[in-house]
Short mmCIF file of C-alpha atoms in Angstrom, two decimals:
data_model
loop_
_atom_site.label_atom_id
_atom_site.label_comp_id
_atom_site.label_asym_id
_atom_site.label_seq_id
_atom_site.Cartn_x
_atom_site.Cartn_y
_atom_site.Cartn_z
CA UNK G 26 0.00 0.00 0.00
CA UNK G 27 3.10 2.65 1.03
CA UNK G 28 4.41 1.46 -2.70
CA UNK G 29 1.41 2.48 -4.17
CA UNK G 30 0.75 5.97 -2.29
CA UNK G 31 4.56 6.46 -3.44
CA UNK G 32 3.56 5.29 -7.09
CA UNK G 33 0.43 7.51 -7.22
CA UNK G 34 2.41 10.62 -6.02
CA UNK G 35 5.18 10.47 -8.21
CA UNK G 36 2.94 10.33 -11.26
CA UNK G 37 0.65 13.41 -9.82
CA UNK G 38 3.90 15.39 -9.40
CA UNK G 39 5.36 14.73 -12.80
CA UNK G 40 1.71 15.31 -14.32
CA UNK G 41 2.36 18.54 -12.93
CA UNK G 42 5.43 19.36 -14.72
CA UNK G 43 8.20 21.32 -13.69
CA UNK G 44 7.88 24.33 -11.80
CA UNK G 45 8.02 27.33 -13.74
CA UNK G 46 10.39 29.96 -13.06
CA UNK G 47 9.67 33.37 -11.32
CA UNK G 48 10.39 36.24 -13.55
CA UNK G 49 11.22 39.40 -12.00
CA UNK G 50 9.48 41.80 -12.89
CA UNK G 51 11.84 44.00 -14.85
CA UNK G 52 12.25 41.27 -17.22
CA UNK G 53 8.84 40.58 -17.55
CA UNK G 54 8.71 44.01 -19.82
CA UNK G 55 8.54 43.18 -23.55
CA UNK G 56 11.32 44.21 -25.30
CA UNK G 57 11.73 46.09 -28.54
CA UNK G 58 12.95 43.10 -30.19
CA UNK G 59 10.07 41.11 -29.33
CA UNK G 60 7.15 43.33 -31.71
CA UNK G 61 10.00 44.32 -34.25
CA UNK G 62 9.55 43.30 -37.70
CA UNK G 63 11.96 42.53 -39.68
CA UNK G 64 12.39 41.78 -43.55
CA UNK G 65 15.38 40.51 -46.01
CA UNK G 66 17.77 43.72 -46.90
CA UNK G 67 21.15 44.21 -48.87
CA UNK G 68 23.30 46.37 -47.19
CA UNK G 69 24.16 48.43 -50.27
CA UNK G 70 20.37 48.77 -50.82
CA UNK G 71 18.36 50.02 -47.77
CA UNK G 72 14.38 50.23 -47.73
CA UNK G 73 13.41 54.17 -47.49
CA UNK G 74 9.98 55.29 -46.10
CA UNK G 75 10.20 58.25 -48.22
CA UNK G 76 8.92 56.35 -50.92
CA UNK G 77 5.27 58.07 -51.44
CA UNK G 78 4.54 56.84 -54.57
CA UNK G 79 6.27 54.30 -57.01
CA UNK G 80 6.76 54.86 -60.09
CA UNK G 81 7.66 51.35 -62.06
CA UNK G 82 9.98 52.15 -65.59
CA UNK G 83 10.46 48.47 -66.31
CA UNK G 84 11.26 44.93 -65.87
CA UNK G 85 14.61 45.11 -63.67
CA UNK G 86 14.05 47.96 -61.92
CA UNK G 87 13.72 48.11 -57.74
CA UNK G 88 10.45 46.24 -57.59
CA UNK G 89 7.19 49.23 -56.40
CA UNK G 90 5.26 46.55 -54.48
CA UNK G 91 8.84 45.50 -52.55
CA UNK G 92 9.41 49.31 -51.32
CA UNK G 93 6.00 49.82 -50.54
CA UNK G 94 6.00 46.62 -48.16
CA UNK G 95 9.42 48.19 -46.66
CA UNK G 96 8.20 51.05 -45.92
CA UNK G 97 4.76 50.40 -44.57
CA UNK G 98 7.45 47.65 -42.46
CA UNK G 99 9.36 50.92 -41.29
CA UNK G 100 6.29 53.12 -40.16
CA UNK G 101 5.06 49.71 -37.99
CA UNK G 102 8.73 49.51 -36.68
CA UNK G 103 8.62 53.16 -35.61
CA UNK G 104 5.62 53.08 -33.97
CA UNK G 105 6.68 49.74 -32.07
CA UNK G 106 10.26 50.80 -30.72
CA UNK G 107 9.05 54.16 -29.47
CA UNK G 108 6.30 52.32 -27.08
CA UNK G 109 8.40 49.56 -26.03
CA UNK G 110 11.29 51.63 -25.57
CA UNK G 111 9.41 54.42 -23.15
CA UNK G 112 8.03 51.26 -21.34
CA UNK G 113 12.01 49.81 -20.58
CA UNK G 114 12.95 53.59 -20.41
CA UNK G 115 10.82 53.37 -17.16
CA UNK G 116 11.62 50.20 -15.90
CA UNK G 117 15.18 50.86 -15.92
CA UNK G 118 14.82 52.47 -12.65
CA UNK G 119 14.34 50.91 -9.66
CA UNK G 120 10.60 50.52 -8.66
CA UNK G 121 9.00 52.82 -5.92
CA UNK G 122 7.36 49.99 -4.49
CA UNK G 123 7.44 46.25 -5.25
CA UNK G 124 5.16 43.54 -3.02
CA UNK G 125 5.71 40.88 -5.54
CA UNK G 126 2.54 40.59 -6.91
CA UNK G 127 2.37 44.22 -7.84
CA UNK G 128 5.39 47.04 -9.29
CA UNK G 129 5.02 50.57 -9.22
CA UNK G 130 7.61 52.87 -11.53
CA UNK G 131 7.33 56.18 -10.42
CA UNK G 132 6.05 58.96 -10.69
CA UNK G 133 9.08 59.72 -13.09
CA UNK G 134 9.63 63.05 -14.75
CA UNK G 135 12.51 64.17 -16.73
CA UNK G 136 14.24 67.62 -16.39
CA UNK G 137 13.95 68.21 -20.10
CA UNK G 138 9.96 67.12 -20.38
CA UNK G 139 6.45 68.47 -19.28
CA UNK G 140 4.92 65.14 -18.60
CA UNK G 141 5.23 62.55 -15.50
CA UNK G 142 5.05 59.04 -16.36
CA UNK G 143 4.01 56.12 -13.93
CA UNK G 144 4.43 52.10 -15.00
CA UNK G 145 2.35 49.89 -13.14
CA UNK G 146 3.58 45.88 -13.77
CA UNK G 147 0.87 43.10 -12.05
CA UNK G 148 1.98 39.66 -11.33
CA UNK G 149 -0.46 37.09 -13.01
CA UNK G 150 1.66 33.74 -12.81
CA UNK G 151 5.47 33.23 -12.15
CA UNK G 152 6.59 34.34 -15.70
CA UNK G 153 2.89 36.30 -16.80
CA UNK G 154 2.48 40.53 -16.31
CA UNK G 155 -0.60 42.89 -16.90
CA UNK G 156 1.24 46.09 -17.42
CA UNK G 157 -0.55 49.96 -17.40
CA UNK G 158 1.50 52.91 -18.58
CA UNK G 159 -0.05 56.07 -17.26
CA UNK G 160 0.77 59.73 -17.55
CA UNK G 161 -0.31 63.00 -17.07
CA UNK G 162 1.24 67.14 -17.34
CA UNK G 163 3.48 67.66 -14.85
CA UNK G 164 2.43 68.81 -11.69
CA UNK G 165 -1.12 68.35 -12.15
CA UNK G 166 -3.22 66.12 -9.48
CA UNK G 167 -2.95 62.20 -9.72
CA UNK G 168 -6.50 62.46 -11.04
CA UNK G 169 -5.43 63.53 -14.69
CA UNK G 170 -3.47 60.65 -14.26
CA UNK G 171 -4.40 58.84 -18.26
CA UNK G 172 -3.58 55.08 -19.35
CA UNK G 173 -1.63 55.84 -22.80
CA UNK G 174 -0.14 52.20 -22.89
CA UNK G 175 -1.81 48.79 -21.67
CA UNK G 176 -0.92 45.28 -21.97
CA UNK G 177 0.27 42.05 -21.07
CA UNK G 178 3.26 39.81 -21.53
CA UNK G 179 4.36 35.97 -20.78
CA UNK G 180 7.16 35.39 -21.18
CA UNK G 181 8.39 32.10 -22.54
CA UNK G 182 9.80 29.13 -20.61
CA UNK G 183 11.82 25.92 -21.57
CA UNK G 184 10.57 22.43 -20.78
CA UNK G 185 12.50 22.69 -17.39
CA UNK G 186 10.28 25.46 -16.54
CA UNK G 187 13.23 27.96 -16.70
CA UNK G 188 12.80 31.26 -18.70
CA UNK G 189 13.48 31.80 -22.49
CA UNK G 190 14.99 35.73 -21.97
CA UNK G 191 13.96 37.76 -25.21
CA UNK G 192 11.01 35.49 -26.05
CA UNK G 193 7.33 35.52 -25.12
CA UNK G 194 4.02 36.62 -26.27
CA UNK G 195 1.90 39.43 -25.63
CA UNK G 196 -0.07 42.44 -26.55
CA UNK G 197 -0.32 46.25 -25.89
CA UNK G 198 -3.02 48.56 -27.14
CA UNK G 199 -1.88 52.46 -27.37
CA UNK G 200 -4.08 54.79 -26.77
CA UNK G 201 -3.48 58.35 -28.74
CA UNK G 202 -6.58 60.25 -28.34
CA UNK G 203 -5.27 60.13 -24.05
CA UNK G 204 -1.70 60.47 -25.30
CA UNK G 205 -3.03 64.16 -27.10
CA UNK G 206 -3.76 65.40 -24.08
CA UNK G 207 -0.42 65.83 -22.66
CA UNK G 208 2.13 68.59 -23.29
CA UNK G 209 4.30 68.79 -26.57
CA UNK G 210 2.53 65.30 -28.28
CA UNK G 211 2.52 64.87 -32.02
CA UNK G 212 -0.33 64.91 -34.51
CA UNK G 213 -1.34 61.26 -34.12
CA UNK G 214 -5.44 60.31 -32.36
CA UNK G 215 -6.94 57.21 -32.30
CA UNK G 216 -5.89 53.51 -31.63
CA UNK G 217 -3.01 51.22 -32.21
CA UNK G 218 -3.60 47.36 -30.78
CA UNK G 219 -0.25 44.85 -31.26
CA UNK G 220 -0.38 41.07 -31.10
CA UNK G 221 2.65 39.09 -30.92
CA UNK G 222 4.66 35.93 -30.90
CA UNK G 223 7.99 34.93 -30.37
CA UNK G 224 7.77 31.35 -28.81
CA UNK G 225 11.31 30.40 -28.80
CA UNK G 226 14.70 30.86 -31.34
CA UNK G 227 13.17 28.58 -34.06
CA UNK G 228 9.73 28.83 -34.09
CA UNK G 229 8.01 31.16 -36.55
CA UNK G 230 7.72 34.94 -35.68
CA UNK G 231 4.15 36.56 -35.48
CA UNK G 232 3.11 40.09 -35.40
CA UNK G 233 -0.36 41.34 -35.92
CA UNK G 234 -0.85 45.47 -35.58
CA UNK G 235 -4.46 46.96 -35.99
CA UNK G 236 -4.96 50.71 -36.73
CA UNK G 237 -8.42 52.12 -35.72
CA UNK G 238 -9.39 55.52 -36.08
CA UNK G 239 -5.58 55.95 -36.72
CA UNK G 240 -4.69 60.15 -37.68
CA UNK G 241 -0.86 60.79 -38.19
CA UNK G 242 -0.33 63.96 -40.36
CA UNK G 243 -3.32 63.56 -42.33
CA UNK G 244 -6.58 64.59 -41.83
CA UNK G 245 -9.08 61.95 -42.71
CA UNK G 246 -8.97 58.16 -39.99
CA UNK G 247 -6.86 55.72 -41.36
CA UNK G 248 -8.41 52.14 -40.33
CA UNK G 249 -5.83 49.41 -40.92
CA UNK G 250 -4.59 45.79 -40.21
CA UNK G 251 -1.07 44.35 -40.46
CA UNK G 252 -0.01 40.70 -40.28
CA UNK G 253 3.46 39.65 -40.25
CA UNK G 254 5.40 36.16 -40.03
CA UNK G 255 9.06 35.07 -40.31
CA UNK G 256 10.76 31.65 -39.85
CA UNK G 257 13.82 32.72 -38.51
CA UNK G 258 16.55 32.46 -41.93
CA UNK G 259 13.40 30.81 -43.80
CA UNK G 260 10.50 32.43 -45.45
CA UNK G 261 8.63 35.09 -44.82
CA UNK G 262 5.25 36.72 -45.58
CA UNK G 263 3.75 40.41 -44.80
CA UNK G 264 -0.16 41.15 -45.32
CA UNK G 265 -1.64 44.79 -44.82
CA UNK G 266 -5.64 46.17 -45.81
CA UNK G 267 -6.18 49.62 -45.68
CA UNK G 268 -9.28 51.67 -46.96
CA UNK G 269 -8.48 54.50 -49.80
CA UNK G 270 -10.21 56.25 -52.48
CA UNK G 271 -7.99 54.46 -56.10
CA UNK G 272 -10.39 57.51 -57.73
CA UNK G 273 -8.97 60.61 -55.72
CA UNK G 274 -8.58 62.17 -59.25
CA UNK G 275 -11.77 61.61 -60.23
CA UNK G 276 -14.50 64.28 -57.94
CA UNK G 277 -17.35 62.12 -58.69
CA UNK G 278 -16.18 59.49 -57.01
CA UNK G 279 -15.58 59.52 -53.70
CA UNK G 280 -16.37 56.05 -51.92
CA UNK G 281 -13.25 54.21 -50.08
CA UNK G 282 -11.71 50.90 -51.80
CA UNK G 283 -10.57 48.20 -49.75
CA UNK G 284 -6.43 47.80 -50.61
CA UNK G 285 -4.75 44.49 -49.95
CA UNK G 286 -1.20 43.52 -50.22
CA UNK G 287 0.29 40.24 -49.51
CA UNK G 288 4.32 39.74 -49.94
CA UNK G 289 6.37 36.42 -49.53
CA UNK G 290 9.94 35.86 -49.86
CA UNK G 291 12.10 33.34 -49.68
CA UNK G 292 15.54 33.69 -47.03
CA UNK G 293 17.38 34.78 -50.39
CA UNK G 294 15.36 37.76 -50.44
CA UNK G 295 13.78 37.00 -53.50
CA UNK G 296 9.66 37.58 -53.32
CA UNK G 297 6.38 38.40 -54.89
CA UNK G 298 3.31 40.09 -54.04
CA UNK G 299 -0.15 40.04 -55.10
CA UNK G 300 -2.46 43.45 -54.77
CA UNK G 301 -5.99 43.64 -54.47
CA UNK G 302 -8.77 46.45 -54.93
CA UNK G 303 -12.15 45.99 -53.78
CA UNK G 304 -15.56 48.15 -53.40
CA UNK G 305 -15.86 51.44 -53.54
CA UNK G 306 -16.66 52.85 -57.17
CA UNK G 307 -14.65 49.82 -58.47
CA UNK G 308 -17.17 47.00 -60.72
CA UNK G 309 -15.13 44.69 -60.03
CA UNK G 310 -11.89 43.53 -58.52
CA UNK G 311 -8.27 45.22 -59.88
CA UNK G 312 -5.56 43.38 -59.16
CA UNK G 313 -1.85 43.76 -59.53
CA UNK G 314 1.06 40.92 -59.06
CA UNK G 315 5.11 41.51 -59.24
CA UNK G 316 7.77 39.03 -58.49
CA UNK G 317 11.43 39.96 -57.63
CA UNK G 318 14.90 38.62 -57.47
CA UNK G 319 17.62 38.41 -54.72
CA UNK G 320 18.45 41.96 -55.49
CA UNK G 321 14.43 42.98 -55.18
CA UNK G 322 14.64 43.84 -59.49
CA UNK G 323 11.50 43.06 -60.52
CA UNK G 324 11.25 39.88 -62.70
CA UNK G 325 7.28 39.31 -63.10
CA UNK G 326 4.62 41.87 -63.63
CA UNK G 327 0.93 40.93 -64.55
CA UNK G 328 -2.40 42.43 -63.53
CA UNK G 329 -6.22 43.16 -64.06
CA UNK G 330 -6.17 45.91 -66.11
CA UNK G 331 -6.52 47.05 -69.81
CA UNK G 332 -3.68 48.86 -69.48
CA UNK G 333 -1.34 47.35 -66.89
CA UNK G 334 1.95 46.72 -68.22
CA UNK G 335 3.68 43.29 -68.26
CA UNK G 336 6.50 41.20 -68.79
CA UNK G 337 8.19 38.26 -67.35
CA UNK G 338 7.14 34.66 -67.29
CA UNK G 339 5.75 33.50 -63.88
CA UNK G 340 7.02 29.94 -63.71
CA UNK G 341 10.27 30.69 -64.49
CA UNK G 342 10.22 34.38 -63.25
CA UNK G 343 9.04 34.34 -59.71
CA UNK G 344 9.71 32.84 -56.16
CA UNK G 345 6.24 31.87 -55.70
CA UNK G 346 3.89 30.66 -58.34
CA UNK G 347 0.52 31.55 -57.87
CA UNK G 348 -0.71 34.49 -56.40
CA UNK G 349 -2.30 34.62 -52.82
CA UNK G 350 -4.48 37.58 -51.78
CA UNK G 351 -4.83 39.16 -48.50
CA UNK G 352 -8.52 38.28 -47.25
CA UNK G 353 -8.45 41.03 -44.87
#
């Protein structure tokens, strides 16, 4: 009977599994490696957000659908390494109070700024973290106090239980319409929400960024989604949708269209991407496809339209044969 007690309580403590490491809380912050996106590059030929509008001449040329996916890659990465970074910015100093379950950064103003900032980190399993960024103008009472960043983070563990540092998954929604509020902000109101994955070094990457009501420098909302995965040194594959008028010449009509792009490449760099209009003024569907090489010339270009240009021979032209829209 002892053997059997013995028996039955080593199998409910390895059904168990190993205990999982406490994270302190410091390192329970996501970093700004963790959202970052990143997408094949040569070194003599760097990606410029600058590019407004691309302008294809011809079959070899830098491939238009390859900067406009770099690009849109460099506004997400902007947006993601300035909120990650003021969260670590805070964290770096030592908490004002710390209970274990709950962390309290703050109140923390810099010389040089009008605004006092206050990170609040909760405890929701050894290696999981609810996390509230909060600030409001400086000296002002604690009840102007607004939430401009909020999210959560686990952070990933081995099979002994013991943490993965620099790995994890999480979200964090930003908040600009509270961020406006505060002294000597930018231009940008509404909402940015961030999904993402990072499991462990070989396991595919996954980022997933939703703009809602979204106003940088323009005028009208800007509602969006991006979705984002990389094998790490294998392929990879960007998606974004985005509402615009494909008639803004044309003042009688003024409905939205729904814009899709979907780009794949290979770890050689070499791609394609498929482009989709929908709705709107449009009958029916306009499409667009371009492959590229390893030095993002394009190779393949075929579309929709009367008057699209074209050249190339898909089989024997492009990465990826077949195209594959963005159902977003």
């Amino acid at each position: 009977m002892k053997k059997m007690i013995g028996a039955l309580a080593s199998l409910t403590l390895a059904a168990c599994g190993p205990q999982i490491e406490t994270v302190s809380f410091k390192d329970g912050m996501p970093s700004q490696e963790m959202a970052k996106l990143d997408v094949p590059e040569k070194t003599s030929q760097r990606i410029d957000d600058g590019v407004a509008t691309v302008r294809q001449q011809g079959r070899g040329d830098l491939s238009g659908t390859w900067l406009v996916t770099g690009g849109t890659v460099l506004f997400v990465n902007g947006v993601t390494l300035w909120t990650l970074g003021s969260l670590n910015f805070v964290a770096g100093f030592e908490p004002a109070s710390d209970n274990g379950t709950t962390a309290v950064w703050g109140p923390h103003t810099n010389d040089w700024e009008r605004t006092t900032w206050k990170l609040t980190a909760v405890r929701t399993a050894p290696n999981a973290f609810t996390y509230t960024l909060e600030a409001k103008p400086k000296g002002s009472a604690d009840s102007e106090y607004a939430a401009i960043i909020t999210g959560s983070h686990t952070v990933a563990v081995d099979e002994d239980g013991k943490a993965i540092k620099g790995y994890g998954e999480g979200r964090f929604d930003i908040d600009y319409d509270k961020a406006a509020r505060l002294p000597s902000q930018d231009s940008k109101r509404g909402r940015v929400s961030f999904h993402y994955a990072r499991p462990n070094p070989t396991a595919a990457v996954t980022v997933d960024v939703d703009l809602k009501e979204f106003v940088n420098d323009a005028t009208v909302p800007n509602t969006a989604a991006y979705r984002y995965s990389q094998v790490p040194g294998g392929e990879g594959a960007f998606e974004f949708a985005t509402d615009s008028n494909i008639h803004w010449f044309d003042p009688t009509k003024v409905a939205l269209e729904r814009w899709t792009i979907k780009s794949r490449w290979l770890a050689t760099g070499a791609g394609r991407a498929d482009v989709r209009a929908t709705g709107g003024d449009l009958a029916s569907p306009v499409t667009l496809n371009e492959c590229w090489d390893t030095n993002f010339r394009s190779t393949f270009l075929d579309g929709s339209a009367s008057w699209q240009e074209r050249w190339g021979v898909e089989s024997s032209d492009c990465a990826f044969t077949g195209a594959s829209y963005s159902t977003r």
